[in-house]
mmCIF file with all atom_site columns, C-alpha atoms in Angstrom:
data_model
loop_
_atom_site.group_PDB
_atom_site.id
_atom_site.type_symbol
_atom_site.label_atom_id
_atom_site.label_alt_id
_atom_site.label_comp_id
_atom_site.label_asym_id
_atom_site.label_entity_id
_atom_site.label_seq_id
_atom_site.pdbx_PDB_ins_code
_atom_site.Cartn_x
_atom_site.Cartn_y
_atom_site.Cartn_z
_atom_site.occupancy
_atom_site.B_iso_or_equiv
_atom_site.pdbx_formal_charge
_atom_site.auth_seq_id
_atom_site.auth_comp_id
_atom_site.auth_asym_id
_atom_site.auth_atom_id
_atom_site.pdbx_PDB_model_num
ATOM 1  C CA . MET A 1 1  ? -15.317 -24.730 14.267  1.00 62.00 ? 5   MET A CA 1
ATOM 2  C CA . LEU A 1 2  ? -14.973 -25.896 17.814  1.00 74.00 ? 6   LEU A CA 1
ATOM 3  C CA . ARG A 1 3  ? -17.889 -24.961 19.983  1.00 81.00 ? 7   ARG A CA 1
ATOM 4  C CA . PRO A 1 4  ? -17.148 -25.386 23.676  1.00 76.00 ? 8   PRO A CA 1
ATOM 5  C CA . LYS A 1 5  ? -19.997 -26.171 26.003  1.00 79.00 ? 9   LYS A CA 1
ATOM 6  C CA . ILE A 1 6  ? -20.585 -23.546 28.664  1.00 75.00 ? 10  ILE A CA 1
ATOM 7  C CA . PRO A 1 7  ? -21.152 -24.987 32.155  1.00 71.00 ? 11  PRO A CA 1
ATOM 8  C CA . THR A 1 8  ? -24.395 -24.040 33.893  1.00 75.00 ? 12  THR A CA 1
ATOM 9  C CA . ASN A 1 9  ? -23.068 -24.095 37.503  1.00 71.00 ? 13  ASN A CA 1
ATOM 10 C CA . PRO A 1 10 ? -25.164 -27.003 38.843  1.00 63.00 ? 14  PRO A CA 1
ATOM 11 C CA . MET A 1 11 ? -25.637 -27.573 42.555  1.00 66.00 ? 15  MET A CA 1
ATOM 12 C CA . PRO A 1 12 ? -22.842 -29.723 43.997  1.00 63.00 ? 16  PRO A CA 1
ATOM 13 C CA . THR A 1 13 ? -24.078 -33.335 44.277  1.00 64.00 ? 17  THR A CA 1
ATOM 14 C CA . GLY A 1 14 ? -20.847 -35.209 44.745  1.00 67.00 ? 18  GLY A CA 1
ATOM 15 C CA . VAL A 1 15 ? -21.434 -37.103 41.495  1.00 66.00 ? 19  VAL A CA 1
ATOM 16 C CA . VAL A 1 16 ? -18.725 -36.442 38.952  1.00 66.00 ? 20  VAL A CA 1
ATOM 17 C CA . THR A 1 17 ? -19.727 -36.561 35.323  1.00 70.00 ? 21  THR A CA 1
ATOM 18 C CA . PRO A 1 18 ? -17.111 -37.087 32.635  1.00 71.00 ? 22  PRO A CA 1
ATOM 19 C CA . PRO A 1 19 ? -16.345 -34.053 30.500  1.00 72.00 ? 23  PRO A CA 1
ATOM 20 C CA . ALA A 1 20 ? -18.041 -33.794 27.146  1.00 76.00 ? 24  ALA A CA 1
ATOM 21 C CA . VAL A 1 21 ? -15.963 -35.001 24.237  1.00 74.00 ? 25  VAL A CA 1
ATOM 22 C CA . ILE A 1 22 ? -15.593 -32.500 21.448  1.00 75.00 ? 26  ILE A CA 1
ATOM 23 C CA . GLU A 1 23 ? -14.969 -34.045 18.098  1.00 78.00 ? 27  GLU A CA 1
ATOM 24 C CA . PRO A 1 24 ? -12.565 -32.091 15.902  1.00 74.00 ? 28  PRO A CA 1
ATOM 25 C CA . THR A 1 25 ? -13.925 -30.986 12.592  1.00 76.00 ? 29  THR A CA 1
ATOM 26 C CA . THR A 1 26 ? -12.055 -31.225 9.352   1.00 75.00 ? 30  THR A CA 1
ATOM 27 C CA . VAL A 1 27 ? -10.850 -28.109 7.605   1.00 72.00 ? 31  VAL A CA 1
ATOM 28 C CA . ILE A 1 28 ? -11.720 -27.948 3.931   1.00 76.00 ? 32  ILE A CA 1
ATOM 29 C CA . ARG A 1 29 ? -9.454  -25.752 1.871   1.00 75.00 ? 33  ARG A CA 1
ATOM 30 C CA . HIS A 1 30 ? -10.961 -24.049 -1.093  1.00 70.00 ? 34  HIS A CA 1
ATOM 31 C CA . PRO A 1 31 ? -8.952  -23.578 -4.266  1.00 70.00 ? 35  PRO A CA 1
ATOM 32 C CA . ALA A 1 32 ? -6.822  -20.453 -4.342  1.00 66.00 ? 36  ALA A CA 1
ATOM 33 C CA . ALA A 1 33 ? -8.746  -17.286 -5.099  1.00 62.00 ? 37  ALA A CA 1
ATOM 34 C CA . PRO A 1 34 ? -7.861  -15.378 -8.265  1.00 63.00 ? 38  PRO A CA 1
ATOM 35 C CA . ALA A 1 35 ? -5.334  -12.568 -7.919  1.00 62.00 ? 39  ALA A CA 1
ATOM 36 C CA . ALA A 1 36 ? -6.803  -9.638  -6.047  1.00 64.00 ? 40  ALA A CA 1
ATOM 37 C CA . VAL A 1 37 ? -7.519  -6.545  -8.053  1.00 65.00 ? 41  VAL A CA 1
ATOM 38 C CA . ALA A 1 38 ? -6.005  -3.322  -6.707  1.00 67.00 ? 42  ALA A CA 1
ATOM 39 C CA . PRO A 1 39 ? -8.676  -1.538  -4.650  1.00 68.00 ? 43  PRO A CA 1
ATOM 40 C CA . ALA A 1 40 ? -10.015 1.738   -5.913  1.00 65.00 ? 44  ALA A CA 1
ATOM 41 C CA . PRO A 1 41 ? -8.854  4.815   -3.974  1.00 64.00 ? 45  PRO A CA 1
ATOM 42 C CA . ALA A 1 42 ? -11.100 5.779   -1.072  1.00 76.00 ? 46  ALA A CA 1
ATOM 43 C CA . ARG A 1 43 ? -11.839 9.184   -2.554  1.00 76.00 ? 47  ARG A CA 1
ATOM 44 C CA . PRO A 1 44 ? -11.453 10.381  -6.112  1.00 74.00 ? 48  PRO A CA 1
ATOM 45 C CA . THR A 1 45 ? -8.425  12.439  -7.020  1.00 77.00 ? 49  THR A CA 1
ATOM 46 C CA . VAL A 1 46 ? -8.987  16.055  -7.994  1.00 79.00 ? 50  VAL A CA 1
ATOM 47 C CA . GLN A 1 47 ? -7.659  16.945  -11.412 1.00 84.00 ? 51  GLN A CA 1
ATOM 48 C CA . LEU A 1 48 ? -7.216  20.640  -12.062 1.00 85.00 ? 52  LEU A CA 1
ATOM 49 C CA . THR A 1 49 ? -7.363  21.906  -15.589 1.00 92.00 ? 53  THR A CA 1
ATOM 50 C CA . PRO A 1 50 ? -5.483  25.080  -16.555 1.00 91.00 ? 54  PRO A CA 1
ATOM 51 C CA . GLY A 1 51 ? -8.777  26.967  -16.661 1.00 93.00 ? 55  GLY A CA 1
ATOM 52 C CA . ALA A 1 52 ? -9.657  25.830  -13.145 1.00 92.00 ? 56  ALA A CA 1
ATOM 53 C CA . VAL A 1 53 ? -6.235  26.925  -11.864 1.00 93.00 ? 57  VAL A CA 1
ATOM 54 C CA . VAL A 1 54 ? -6.710  30.378  -13.404 1.00 95.00 ? 58  VAL A CA 1
ATOM 55 C CA . ALA A 1 55 ? -10.173 30.613  -11.847 1.00 95.00 ? 59  ALA A CA 1
ATOM 56 C CA . LEU A 1 56 ? -8.832  29.631  -8.414  1.00 94.00 ? 60  LEU A CA 1
ATOM 57 C CA . VAL A 1 57 ? -5.992  32.159  -8.602  1.00 96.00 ? 61  VAL A CA 1
ATOM 58 C CA . GLY A 1 58 ? -8.387  34.878  -9.761  1.00 96.00 ? 62  GLY A CA 1
ATOM 59 C CA . GLY A 1 59 ? -10.878 34.081  -7.007  1.00 96.00 ? 63  GLY A CA 1
ATOM 60 C CA . GLY A 1 60 ? -8.149  34.046  -4.361  1.00 96.00 ? 64  GLY A CA 1
ATOM 61 C CA . THR A 1 61 ? -6.813  37.385  -5.580  1.00 97.00 ? 65  THR A CA 1
ATOM 62 C CA . ALA A 1 62 ? -10.296 38.915  -5.474  1.00 97.00 ? 66  ALA A CA 1
ATOM 63 C CA . VAL A 1 63 ? -10.835 37.691  -1.910  1.00 97.00 ? 67  VAL A CA 1
ATOM 64 C CA . VAL A 1 64 ? -7.488  39.117  -0.777  1.00 97.00 ? 68  VAL A CA 1
ATOM 65 C CA . LEU A 1 65 ? -8.253  42.483  -2.392  1.00 98.00 ? 69  LEU A CA 1
ATOM 66 C CA . VAL A 1 66 ? -11.733 42.715  -0.869  1.00 97.00 ? 70  VAL A CA 1
ATOM 67 C CA . VAL A 1 67 ? -10.543 41.744  2.624   1.00 97.00 ? 71  VAL A CA 1
ATOM 68 C CA . GLY A 1 68 ? -7.645  44.200  2.341   1.00 97.00 ? 72  GLY A CA 1
ATOM 69 C CA . ALA A 1 69 ? -9.966  47.028  1.285   1.00 98.00 ? 73  ALA A CA 1
ATOM 70 C CA . VAL A 1 70 ? -12.300 46.335  4.206   1.00 98.00 ? 74  VAL A CA 1
ATOM 71 C CA . LEU A 1 71 ? -9.428  46.279  6.701   1.00 98.00 ? 75  LEU A CA 1
ATOM 72 C CA . VAL A 1 72 ? -7.914  49.514  5.337   1.00 98.00 ? 76  VAL A CA 1
ATOM 73 C CA . SER A 1 73 ? -11.276 51.274  5.444   1.00 98.00 ? 77  SER A CA 1
ATOM 74 C CA . MET A 1 74 ? -11.798 50.169  9.066   1.00 98.00 ? 78  MET A CA 1
ATOM 75 C CA . LEU A 1 75 ? -8.338  51.442  9.988   1.00 98.00 ? 79  LEU A CA 1
ATOM 76 C CA . LEU A 1 76 ? -9.096  54.764  8.278   1.00 98.00 ? 80  LEU A CA 1
ATOM 77 C CA . ALA A 1 77 ? -12.410 55.077  10.137  1.00 98.00 ? 81  ALA A CA 1
ATOM 78 C CA . VAL A 1 78 ? -10.697 54.449  13.481  1.00 97.00 ? 82  VAL A CA 1
ATOM 79 C CA . ALA A 1 79 ? -8.015  57.028  12.663  1.00 97.00 ? 83  ALA A CA 1
ATOM 80 C CA . ILE A 1 80 ? -10.626 59.652  11.743  1.00 97.00 ? 84  ILE A CA 1
ATOM 81 C CA . CYS A 1 81 ? -12.555 58.969  14.946  1.00 97.00 ? 85  CYS A CA 1
ATOM 82 C CA . ALA A 1 82 ? -9.348  59.358  16.961  1.00 96.00 ? 86  ALA A CA 1
ATOM 83 C CA . LEU A 1 83 ? -8.587  62.705  15.275  1.00 96.00 ? 87  LEU A CA 1
ATOM 84 C CA . VAL A 1 84 ? -12.116 64.005  15.875  1.00 96.00 ? 88  VAL A CA 1
ATOM 85 C CA . ILE A 1 85 ? -12.047 62.998  19.542  1.00 95.00 ? 89  ILE A CA 1
ATOM 86 C CA . ARG A 1 86 ? -8.584  64.548  19.955  1.00 95.00 ? 90  ARG A CA 1
ATOM 87 C CA . SER A 1 87 ? -9.711  67.838  18.424  1.00 94.00 ? 91  SER A CA 1
ATOM 88 C CA . LEU A 1 88 ? -12.828 67.915  20.616  1.00 93.00 ? 92  LEU A CA 1
ATOM 89 C CA . ILE A 1 89 ? -10.766 67.355  23.752  1.00 92.00 ? 93  ILE A CA 1
ATOM 90 C CA . THR A 1 90 ? -8.208  69.994  22.705  1.00 91.00 ? 94  THR A CA 1
ATOM 91 C CA . ALA A 1 91 ? -10.931 72.559  21.861  1.00 88.00 ? 95  ALA A CA 1
ATOM 92 C CA . ASP A 1 92 ? -12.648 71.934  25.203  1.00 81.00 ? 96  ASP A CA 1
ATOM 93 C CA . ALA A 1 93 ? -9.360  72.415  27.091  1.00 79.00 ? 97  ALA A CA 1
ATOM 94 C CA . GLN A 1 94 ? -8.666  75.734  25.302  1.00 81.00 ? 98  GLN A CA 1
ATOM 95 C CA . ARG A 1 95 ? -12.054 77.198  26.251  1.00 75.00 ? 99  ARG A CA 1
ATOM 96 C CA . ARG A 1 96 ? -11.405 76.915  29.974  1.00 69.00 ? 100 ARG A CA 1
#
């Protein structure tokens, strides 16, 4: 490889020095490398068996059912609270 010499910024003296001669180096070619083998994938592929697919579908269904039941029960609780508050307000207005 060519390695250039970096100047050191000397004080100007008026004396001019000839530039350094850089001798070229010879390039040695190595024999051709054997054919490259296809690289392995960066991450392994996931192979799903029929049993794993059934388990995933069953697990997903269970999650959907549980989340749905929780949301419906929360909606029911809010509706009951609204009815109780409405009846309390109506009963208080009738007493006056």
